[in-house]
The first five atom37 places (N, CA, C, CB, O) and aatype in JSON, in Angstrom:
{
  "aatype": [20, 20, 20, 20, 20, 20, 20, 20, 20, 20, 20, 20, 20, 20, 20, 20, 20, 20, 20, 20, 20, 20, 20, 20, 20, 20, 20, 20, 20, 20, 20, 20, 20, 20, 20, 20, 20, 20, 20, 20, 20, 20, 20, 20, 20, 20, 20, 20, 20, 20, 20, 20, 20, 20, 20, 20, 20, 20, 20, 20, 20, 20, 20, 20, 20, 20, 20, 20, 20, 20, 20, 20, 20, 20, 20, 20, 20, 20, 20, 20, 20, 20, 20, 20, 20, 20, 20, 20, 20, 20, 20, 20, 20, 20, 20, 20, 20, 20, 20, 20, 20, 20, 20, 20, 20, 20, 20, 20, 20, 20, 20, 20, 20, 20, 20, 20, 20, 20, 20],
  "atom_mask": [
    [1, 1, 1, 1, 1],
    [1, 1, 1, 1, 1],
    [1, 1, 1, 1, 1],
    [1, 1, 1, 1, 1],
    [1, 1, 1, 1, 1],
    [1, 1, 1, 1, 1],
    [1, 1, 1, 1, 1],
    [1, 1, 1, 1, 1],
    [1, 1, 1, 1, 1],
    [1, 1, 1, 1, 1],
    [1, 1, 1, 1, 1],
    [1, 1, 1, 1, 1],
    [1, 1, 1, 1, 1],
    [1, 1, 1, 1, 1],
    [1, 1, 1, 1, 1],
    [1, 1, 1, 1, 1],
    [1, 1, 1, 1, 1],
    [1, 1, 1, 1, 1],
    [1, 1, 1, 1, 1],
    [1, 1, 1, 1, 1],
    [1, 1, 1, 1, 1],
    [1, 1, 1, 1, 1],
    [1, 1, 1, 1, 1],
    [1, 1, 1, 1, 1],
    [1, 1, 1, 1, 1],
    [1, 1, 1, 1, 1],
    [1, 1, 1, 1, 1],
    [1, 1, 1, 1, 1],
    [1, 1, 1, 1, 1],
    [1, 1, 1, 1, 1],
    [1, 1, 1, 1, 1],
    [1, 1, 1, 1, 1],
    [1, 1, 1, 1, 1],
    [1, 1, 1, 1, 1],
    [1, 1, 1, 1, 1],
    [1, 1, 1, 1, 1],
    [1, 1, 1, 1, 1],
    [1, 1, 1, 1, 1],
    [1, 1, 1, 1, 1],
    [1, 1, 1, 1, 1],
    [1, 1, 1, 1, 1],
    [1, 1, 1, 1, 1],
    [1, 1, 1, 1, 1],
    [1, 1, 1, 1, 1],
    [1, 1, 1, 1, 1],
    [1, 1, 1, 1, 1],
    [1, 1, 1, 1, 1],
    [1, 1, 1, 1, 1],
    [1, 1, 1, 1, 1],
    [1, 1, 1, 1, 1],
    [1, 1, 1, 1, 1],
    [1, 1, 1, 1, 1],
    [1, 1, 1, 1, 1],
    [1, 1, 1, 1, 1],
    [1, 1, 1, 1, 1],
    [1, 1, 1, 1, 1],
    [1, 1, 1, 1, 1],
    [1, 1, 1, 1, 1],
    [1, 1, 1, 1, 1],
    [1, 1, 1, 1, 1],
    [1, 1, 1, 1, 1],
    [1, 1, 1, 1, 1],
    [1, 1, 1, 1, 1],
    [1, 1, 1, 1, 1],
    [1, 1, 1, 1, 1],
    [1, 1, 1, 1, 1],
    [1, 1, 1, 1, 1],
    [1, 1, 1, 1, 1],
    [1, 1, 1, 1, 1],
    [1, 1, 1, 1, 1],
    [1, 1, 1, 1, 1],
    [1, 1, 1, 1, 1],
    [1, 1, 1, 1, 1],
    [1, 1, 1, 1, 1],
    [1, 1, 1, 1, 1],
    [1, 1, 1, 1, 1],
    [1, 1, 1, 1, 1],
    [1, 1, 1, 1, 1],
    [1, 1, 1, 1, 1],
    [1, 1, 1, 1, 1],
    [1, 1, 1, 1, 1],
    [1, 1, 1, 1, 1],
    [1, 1, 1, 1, 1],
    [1, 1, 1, 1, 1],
    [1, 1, 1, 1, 1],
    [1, 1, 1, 1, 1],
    [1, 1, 1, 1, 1],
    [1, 1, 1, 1, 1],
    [1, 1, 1, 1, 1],
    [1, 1, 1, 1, 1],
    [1, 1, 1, 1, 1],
    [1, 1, 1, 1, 1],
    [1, 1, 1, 1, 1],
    [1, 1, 1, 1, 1],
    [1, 1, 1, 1, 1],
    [1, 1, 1, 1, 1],
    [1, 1, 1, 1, 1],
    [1, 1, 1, 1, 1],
    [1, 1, 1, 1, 1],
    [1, 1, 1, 1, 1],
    [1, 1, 1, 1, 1],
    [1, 1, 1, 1, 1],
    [1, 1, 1, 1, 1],
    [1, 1, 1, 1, 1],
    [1, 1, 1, 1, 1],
    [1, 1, 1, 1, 1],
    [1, 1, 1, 1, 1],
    [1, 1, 1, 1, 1],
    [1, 1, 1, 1, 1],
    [1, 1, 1, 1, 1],
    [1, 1, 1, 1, 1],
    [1, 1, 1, 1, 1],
    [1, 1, 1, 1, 1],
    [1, 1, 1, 1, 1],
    [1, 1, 1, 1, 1],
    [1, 1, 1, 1, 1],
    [1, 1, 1, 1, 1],
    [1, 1, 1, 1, 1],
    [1, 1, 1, 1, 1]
  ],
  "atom_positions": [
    [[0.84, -1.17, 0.0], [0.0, 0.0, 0.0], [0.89, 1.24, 0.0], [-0.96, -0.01, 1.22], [1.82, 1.32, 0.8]],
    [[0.58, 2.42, -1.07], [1.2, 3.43, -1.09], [0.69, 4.67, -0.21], [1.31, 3.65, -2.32], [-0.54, 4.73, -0.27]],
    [[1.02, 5.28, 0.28], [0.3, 6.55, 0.57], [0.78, 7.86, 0.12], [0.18, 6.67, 1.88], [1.82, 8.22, 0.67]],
    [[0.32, 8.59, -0.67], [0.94, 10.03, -0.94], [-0.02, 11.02, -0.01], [0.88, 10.5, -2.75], [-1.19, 11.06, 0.37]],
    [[1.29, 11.84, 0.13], [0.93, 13.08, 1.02], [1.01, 14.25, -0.13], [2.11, 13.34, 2.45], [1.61, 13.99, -1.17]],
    [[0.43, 15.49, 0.05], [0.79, 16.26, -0.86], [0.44, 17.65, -0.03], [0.06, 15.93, -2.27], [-0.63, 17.9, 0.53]],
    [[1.56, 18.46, -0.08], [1.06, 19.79, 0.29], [2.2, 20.81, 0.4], [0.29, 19.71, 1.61], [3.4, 20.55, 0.44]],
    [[1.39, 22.47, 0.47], [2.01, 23.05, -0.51], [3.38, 23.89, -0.21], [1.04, 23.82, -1.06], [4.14, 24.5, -0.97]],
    [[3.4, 23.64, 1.25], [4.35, 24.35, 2.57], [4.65, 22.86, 3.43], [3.23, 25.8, 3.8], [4.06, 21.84, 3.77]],
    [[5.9, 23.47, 3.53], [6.69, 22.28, 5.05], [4.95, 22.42, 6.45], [9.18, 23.72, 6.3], [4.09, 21.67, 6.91]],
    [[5.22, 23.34, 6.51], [4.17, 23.3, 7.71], [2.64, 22.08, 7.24], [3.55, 25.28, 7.93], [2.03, 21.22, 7.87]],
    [[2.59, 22.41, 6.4], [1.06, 21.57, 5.36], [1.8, 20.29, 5.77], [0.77, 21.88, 3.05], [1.17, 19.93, 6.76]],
    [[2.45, 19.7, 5.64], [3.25, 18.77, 5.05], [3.58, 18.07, 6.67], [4.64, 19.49, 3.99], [3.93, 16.93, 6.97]],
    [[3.31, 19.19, 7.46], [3.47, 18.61, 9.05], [2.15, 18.26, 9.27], [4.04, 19.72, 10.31], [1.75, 17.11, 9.45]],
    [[1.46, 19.27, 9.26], [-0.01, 19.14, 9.63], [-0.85, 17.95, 8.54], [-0.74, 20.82, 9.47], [-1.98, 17.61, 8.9]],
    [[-0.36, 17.41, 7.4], [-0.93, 16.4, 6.6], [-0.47, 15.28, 7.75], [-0.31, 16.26, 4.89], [-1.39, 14.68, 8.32]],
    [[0.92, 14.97, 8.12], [1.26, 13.83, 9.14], [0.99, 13.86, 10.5], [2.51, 13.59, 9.17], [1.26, 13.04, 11.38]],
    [[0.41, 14.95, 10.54], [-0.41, 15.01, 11.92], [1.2, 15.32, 13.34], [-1.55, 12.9, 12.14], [1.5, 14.74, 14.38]],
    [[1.58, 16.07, 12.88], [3.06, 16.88, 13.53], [3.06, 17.77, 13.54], [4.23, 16.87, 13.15], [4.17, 18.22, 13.84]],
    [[1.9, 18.9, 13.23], [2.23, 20.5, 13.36], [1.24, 20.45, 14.68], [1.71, 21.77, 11.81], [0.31, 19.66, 14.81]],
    [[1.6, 21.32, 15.52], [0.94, 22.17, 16.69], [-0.24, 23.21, 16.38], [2.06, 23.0, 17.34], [-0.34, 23.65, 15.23]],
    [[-0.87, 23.5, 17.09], [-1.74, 24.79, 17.17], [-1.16, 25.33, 18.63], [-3.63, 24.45, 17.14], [-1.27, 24.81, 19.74]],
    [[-0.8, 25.99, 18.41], [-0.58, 26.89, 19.67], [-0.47, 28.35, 20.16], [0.3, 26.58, 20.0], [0.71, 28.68, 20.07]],
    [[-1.25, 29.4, 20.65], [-1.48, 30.36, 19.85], [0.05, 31.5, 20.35], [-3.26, 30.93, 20.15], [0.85, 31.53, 21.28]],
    [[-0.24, 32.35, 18.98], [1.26, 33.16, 18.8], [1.91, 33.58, 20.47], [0.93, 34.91, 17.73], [1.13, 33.89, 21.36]],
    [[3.18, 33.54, 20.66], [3.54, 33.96, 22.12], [3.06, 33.12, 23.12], [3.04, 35.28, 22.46], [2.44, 33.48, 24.12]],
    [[3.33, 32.1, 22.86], [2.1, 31.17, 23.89], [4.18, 30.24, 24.34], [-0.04, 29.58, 22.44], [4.87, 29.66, 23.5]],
    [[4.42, 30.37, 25.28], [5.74, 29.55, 25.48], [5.77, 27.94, 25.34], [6.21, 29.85, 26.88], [4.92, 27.35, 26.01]],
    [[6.44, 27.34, 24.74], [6.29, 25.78, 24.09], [7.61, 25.37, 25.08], [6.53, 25.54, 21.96], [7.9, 24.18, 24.94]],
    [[8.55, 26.15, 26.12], [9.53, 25.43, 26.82], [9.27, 25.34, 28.24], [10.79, 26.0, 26.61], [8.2, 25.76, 28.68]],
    [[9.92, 24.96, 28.81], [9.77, 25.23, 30.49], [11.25, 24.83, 30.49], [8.49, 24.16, 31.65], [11.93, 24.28, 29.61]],
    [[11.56, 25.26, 31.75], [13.19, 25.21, 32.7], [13.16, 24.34, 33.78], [13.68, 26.69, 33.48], [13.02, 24.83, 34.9]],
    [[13.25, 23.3, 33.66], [13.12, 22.28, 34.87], [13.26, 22.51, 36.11], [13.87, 21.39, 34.82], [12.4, 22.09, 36.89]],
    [[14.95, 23.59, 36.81], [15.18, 24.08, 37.29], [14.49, 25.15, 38.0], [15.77, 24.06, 36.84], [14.67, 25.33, 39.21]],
    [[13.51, 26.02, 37.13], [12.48, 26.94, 37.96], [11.58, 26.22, 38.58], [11.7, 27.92, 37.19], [11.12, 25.15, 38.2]],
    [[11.28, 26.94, 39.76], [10.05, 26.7, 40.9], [8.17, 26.1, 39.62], [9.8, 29.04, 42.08], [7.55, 26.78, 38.8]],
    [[7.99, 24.83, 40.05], [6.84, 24.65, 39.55], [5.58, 24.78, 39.91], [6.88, 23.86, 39.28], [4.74, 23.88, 39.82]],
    [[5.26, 26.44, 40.54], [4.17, 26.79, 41.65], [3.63, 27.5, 40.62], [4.5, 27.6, 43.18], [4.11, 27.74, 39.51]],
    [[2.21, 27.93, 41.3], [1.92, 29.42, 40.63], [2.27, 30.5, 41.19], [0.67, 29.73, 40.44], [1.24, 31.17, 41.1]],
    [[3.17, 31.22, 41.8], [3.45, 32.11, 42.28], [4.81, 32.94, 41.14], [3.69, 31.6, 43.73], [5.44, 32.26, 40.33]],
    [[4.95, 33.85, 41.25], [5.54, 34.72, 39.34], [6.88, 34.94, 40.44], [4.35, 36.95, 38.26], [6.89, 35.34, 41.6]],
    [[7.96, 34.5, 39.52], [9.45, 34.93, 39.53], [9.94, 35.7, 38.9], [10.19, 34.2, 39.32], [9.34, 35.85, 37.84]],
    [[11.1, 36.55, 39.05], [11.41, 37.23, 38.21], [12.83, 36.9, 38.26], [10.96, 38.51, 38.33], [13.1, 36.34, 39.32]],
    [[14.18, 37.1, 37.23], [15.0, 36.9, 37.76], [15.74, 37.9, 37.75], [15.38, 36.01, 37.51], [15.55, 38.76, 36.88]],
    [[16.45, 38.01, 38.41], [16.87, 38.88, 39.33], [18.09, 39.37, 38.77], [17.01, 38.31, 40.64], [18.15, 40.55, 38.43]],
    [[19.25, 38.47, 38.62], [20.68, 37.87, 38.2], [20.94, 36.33, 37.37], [21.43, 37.72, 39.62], [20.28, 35.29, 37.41]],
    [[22.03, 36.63, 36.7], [22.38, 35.48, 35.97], [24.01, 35.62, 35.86], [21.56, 35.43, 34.49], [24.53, 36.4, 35.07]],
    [[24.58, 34.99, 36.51], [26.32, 34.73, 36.24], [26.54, 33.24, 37.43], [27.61, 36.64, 36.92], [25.67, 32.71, 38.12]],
    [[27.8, 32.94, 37.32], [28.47, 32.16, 38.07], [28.53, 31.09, 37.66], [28.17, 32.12, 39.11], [27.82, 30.18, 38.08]],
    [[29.49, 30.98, 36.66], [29.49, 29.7, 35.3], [30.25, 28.76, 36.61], [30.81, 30.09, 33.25], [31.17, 29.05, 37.39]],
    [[29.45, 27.57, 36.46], [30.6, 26.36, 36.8], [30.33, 24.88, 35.87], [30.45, 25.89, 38.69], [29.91, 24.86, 34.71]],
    [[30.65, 23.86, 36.58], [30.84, 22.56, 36.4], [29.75, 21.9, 36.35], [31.56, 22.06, 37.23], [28.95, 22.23, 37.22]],
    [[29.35, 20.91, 35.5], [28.07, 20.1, 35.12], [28.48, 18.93, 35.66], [27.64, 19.96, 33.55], [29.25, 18.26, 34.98]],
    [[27.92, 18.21, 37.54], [28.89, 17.03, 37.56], [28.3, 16.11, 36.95], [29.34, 16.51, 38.82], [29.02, 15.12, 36.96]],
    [[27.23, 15.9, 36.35], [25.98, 14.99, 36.16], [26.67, 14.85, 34.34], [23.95, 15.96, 36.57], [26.9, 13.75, 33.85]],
    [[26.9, 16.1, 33.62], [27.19, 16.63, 31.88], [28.77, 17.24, 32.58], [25.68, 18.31, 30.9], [28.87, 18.38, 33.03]],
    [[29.71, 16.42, 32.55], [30.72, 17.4, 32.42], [30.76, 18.23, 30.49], [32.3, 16.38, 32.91], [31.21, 19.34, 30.21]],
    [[30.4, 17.65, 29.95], [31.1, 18.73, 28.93], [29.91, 19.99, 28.85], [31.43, 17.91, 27.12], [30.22, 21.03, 28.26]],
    [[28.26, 19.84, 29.59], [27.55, 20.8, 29.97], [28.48, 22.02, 30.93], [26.37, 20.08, 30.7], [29.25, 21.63, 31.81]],
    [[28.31, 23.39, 30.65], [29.14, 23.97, 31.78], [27.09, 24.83, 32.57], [31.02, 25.57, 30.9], [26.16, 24.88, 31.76]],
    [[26.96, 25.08, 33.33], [25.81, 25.39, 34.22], [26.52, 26.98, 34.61], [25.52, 24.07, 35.7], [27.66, 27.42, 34.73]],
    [[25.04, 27.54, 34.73], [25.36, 28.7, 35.25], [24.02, 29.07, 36.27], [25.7, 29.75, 34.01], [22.92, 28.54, 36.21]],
    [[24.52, 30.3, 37.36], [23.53, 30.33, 38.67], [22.35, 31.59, 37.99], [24.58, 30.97, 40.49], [22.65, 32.49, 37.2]],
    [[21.07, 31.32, 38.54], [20.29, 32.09, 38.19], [19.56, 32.39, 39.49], [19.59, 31.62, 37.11], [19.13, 31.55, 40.28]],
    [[19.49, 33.58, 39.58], [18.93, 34.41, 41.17], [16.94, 34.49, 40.74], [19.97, 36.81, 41.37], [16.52, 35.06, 39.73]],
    [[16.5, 34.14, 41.26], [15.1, 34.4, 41.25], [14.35, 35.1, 42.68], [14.49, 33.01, 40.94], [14.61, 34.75, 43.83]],
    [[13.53, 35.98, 42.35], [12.77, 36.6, 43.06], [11.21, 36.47, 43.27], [13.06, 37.58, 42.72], [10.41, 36.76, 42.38]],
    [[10.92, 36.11, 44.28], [9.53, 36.04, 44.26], [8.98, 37.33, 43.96], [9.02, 35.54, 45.46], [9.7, 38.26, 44.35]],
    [[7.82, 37.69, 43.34], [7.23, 39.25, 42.87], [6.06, 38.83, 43.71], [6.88, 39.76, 40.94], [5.6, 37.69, 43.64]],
    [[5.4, 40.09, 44.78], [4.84, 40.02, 45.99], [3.41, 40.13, 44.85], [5.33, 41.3, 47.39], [3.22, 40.45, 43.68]],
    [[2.53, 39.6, 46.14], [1.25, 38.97, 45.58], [0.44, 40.18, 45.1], [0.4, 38.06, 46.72], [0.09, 40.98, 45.97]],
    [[0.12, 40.39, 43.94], [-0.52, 41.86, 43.15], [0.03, 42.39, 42.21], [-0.63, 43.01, 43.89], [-0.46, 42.96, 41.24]],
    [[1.24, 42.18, 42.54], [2.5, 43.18, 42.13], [1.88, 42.68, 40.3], [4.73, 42.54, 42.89], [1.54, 41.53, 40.02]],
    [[1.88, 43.69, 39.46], [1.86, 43.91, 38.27], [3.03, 44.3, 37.46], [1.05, 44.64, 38.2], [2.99, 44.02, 36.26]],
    [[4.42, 45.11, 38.11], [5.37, 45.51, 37.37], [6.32, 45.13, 37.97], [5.43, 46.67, 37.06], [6.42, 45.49, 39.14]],
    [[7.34, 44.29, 37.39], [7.97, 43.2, 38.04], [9.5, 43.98, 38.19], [7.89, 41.62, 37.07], [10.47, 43.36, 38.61]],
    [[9.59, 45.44, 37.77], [10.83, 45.97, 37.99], [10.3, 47.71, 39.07], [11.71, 46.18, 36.11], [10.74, 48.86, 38.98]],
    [[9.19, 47.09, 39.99], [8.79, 48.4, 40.74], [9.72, 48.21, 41.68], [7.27, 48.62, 41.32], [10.52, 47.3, 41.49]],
    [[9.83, 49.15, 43.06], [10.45, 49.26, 44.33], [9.61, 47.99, 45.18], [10.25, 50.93, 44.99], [10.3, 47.35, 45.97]],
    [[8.57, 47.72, 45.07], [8.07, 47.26, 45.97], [8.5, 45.56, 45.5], [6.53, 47.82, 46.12], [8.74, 44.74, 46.39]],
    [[8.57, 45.16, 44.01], [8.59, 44.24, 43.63], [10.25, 43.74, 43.7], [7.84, 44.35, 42.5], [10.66, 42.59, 43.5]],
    [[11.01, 44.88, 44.01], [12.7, 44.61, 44.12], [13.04, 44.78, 45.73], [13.74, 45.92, 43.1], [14.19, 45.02, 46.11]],
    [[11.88, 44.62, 46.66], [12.46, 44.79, 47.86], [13.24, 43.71, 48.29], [11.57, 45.07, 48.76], [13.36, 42.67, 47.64]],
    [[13.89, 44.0, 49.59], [14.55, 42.62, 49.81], [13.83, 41.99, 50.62], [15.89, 42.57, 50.32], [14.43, 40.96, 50.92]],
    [[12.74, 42.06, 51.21], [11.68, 41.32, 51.37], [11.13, 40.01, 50.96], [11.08, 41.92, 51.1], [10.58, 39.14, 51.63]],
    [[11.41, 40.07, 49.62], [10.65, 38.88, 48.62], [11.71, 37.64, 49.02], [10.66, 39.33, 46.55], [12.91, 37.68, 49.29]],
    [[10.87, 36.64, 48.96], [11.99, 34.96, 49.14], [13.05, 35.37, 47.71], [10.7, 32.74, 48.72], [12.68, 36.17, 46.85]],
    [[13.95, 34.88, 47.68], [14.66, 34.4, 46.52], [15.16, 33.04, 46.34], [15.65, 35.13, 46.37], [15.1, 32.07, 47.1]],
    [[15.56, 33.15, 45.47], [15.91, 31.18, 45.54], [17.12, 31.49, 43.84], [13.53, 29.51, 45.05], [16.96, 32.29, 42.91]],
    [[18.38, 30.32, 44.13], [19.31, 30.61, 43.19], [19.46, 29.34, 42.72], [20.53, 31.29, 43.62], [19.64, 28.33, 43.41]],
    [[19.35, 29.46, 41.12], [19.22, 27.57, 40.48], [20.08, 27.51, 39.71], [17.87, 26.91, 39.58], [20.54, 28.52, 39.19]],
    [[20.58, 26.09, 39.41], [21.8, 26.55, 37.84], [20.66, 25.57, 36.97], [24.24, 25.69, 37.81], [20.0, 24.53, 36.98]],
    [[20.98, 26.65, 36.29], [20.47, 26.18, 34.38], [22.04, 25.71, 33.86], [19.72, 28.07, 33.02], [23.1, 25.95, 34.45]],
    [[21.83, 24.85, 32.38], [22.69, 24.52, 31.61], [23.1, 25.85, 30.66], [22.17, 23.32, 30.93], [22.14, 26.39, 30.11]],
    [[24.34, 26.39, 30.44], [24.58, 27.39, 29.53], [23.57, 27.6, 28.11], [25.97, 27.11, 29.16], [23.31, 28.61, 27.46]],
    [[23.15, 26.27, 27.96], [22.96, 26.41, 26.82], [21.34, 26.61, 26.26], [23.63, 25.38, 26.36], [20.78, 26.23, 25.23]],
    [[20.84, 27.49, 27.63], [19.71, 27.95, 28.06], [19.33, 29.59, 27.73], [19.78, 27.64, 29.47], [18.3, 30.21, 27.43]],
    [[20.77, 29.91, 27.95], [20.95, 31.41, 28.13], [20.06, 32.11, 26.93], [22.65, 31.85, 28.02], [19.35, 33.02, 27.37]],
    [[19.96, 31.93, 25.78], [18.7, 32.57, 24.67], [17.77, 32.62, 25.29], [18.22, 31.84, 23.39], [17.04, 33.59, 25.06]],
    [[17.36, 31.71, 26.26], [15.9, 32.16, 26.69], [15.29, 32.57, 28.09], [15.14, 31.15, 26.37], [14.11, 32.51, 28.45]],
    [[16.55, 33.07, 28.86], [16.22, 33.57, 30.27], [16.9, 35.31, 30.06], [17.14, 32.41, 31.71], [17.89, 35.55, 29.36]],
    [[16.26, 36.16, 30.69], [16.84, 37.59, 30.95], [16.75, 38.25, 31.74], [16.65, 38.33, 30.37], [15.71, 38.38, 32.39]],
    [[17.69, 38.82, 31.92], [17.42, 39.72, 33.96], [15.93, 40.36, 33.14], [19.26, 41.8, 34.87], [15.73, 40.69, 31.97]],
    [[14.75, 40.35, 34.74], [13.85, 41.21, 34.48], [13.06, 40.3, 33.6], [14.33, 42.53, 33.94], [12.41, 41.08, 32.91]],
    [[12.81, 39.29, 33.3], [11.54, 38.12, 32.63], [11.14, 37.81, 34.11], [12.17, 36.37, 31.49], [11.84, 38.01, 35.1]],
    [[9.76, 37.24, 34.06], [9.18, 36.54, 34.49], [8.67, 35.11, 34.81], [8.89, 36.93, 34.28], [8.2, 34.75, 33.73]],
    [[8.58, 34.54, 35.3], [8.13, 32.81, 35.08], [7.38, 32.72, 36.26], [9.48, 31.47, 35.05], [7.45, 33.45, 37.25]],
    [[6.29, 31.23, 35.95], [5.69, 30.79, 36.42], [5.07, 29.54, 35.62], [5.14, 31.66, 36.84], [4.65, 29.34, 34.48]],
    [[5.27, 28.67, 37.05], [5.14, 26.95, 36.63], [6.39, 26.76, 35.77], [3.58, 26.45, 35.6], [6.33, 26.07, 34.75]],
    [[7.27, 27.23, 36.08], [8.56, 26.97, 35.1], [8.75, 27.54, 33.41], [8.62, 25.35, 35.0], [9.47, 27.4, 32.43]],
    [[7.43, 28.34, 33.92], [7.81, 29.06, 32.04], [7.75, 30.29, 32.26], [6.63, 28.77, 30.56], [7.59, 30.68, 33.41]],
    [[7.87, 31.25, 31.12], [8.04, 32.53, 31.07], [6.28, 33.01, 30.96], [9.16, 32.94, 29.73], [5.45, 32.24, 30.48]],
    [[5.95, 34.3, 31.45], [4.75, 34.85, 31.32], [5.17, 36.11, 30.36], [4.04, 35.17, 32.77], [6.24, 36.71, 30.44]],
    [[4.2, 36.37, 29.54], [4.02, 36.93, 28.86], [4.25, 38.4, 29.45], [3.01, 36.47, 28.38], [4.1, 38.44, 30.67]],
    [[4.61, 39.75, 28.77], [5.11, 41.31, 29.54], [3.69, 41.35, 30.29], [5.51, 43.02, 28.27], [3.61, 40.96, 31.45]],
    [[2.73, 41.77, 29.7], [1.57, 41.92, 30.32], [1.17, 41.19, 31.58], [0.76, 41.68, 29.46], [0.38, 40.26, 31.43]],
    [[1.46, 41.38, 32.45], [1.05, 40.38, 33.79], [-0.7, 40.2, 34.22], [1.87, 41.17, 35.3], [-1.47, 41.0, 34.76]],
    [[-0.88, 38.91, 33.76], [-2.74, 39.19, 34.25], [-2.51, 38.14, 35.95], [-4.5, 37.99, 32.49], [-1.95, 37.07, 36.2]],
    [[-3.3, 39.2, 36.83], [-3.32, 38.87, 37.92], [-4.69, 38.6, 38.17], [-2.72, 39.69, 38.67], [-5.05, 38.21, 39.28]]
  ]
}
C-alpha cells in the first residue's frame, strides 16, 4: 500500500502527518526544569556564576537568582517588587539555556509569562 501526502508548505506537510501544533502566537512551548513549579511569578533577578556540570561534564551550568514578585504586584521591575523582602531562591540552568532567560523576565510553573502580567 502506497500513501501520498501532498502539500504546498513544510508546515502543510506537518499538519498532513499530523506533527504541526496549534498553539497560539507567544504562547511559550519550553519550560526550565530548574524553575520553581508553583503558581506564584518569579522574576530573575541575576544570571552569572558559570561552573561545572557534575551529572554533563562537557555541559558547563550557570547560577540564576530568582525573586519572588509580591502577591498583586503587576510591574515586576517596581520598588516594591525589588524589595529585599521577597523569598529568593538561586538555580543553575545549563549554559545552553541562556537565549531564553533575561534579567527582568518573568516565570511561572517553570515558564516565562508573557510582559503583560494578568493577575
Amino acid at each position: 500500500m502506497r500513501i501520498a501526502l501532498r502539500a504546498r508548505s513544510a508546515s502543510g506537510l506537518l499538519d498532513a502527518l499530523g506533527l504541526g501544533y496549534d498553539l497560539p502566537v507567544g504562547q511559550a512551548v519550553y519550560a526550565i526544569d530548574a524553575f520553581p513549579d508553583d503558581d506564584l511569578l518569579w522574576r530573575i533577578e541575576w544570571i552569572g556564576g558559570v561552573g561545572y556540570n557534575t551529572s554533563v561534564p562537557s555541559e558547563r551550568q550557570i547560577d540564576v537568582c530568582l525573586a519572588q514578585l509580591p502577591k498583586g504586584e503587576k510591574n515586576p521591575l517596581s520598588a516594591r517588587a525589588r524589595s529585599s523582602q521577597v523569598e529568593k531562591r538561586t538555580v543553575k540552568i545549563g549554559v545552553g539555556l541562556l537565549p531564553y532567560v533575561w534579567i527582568g523576565s518573568v516565570w511561572q510553573k517553570r515558564r516565562p509569562v508573557p510582559k503583560e502580567l494578568k493577575l
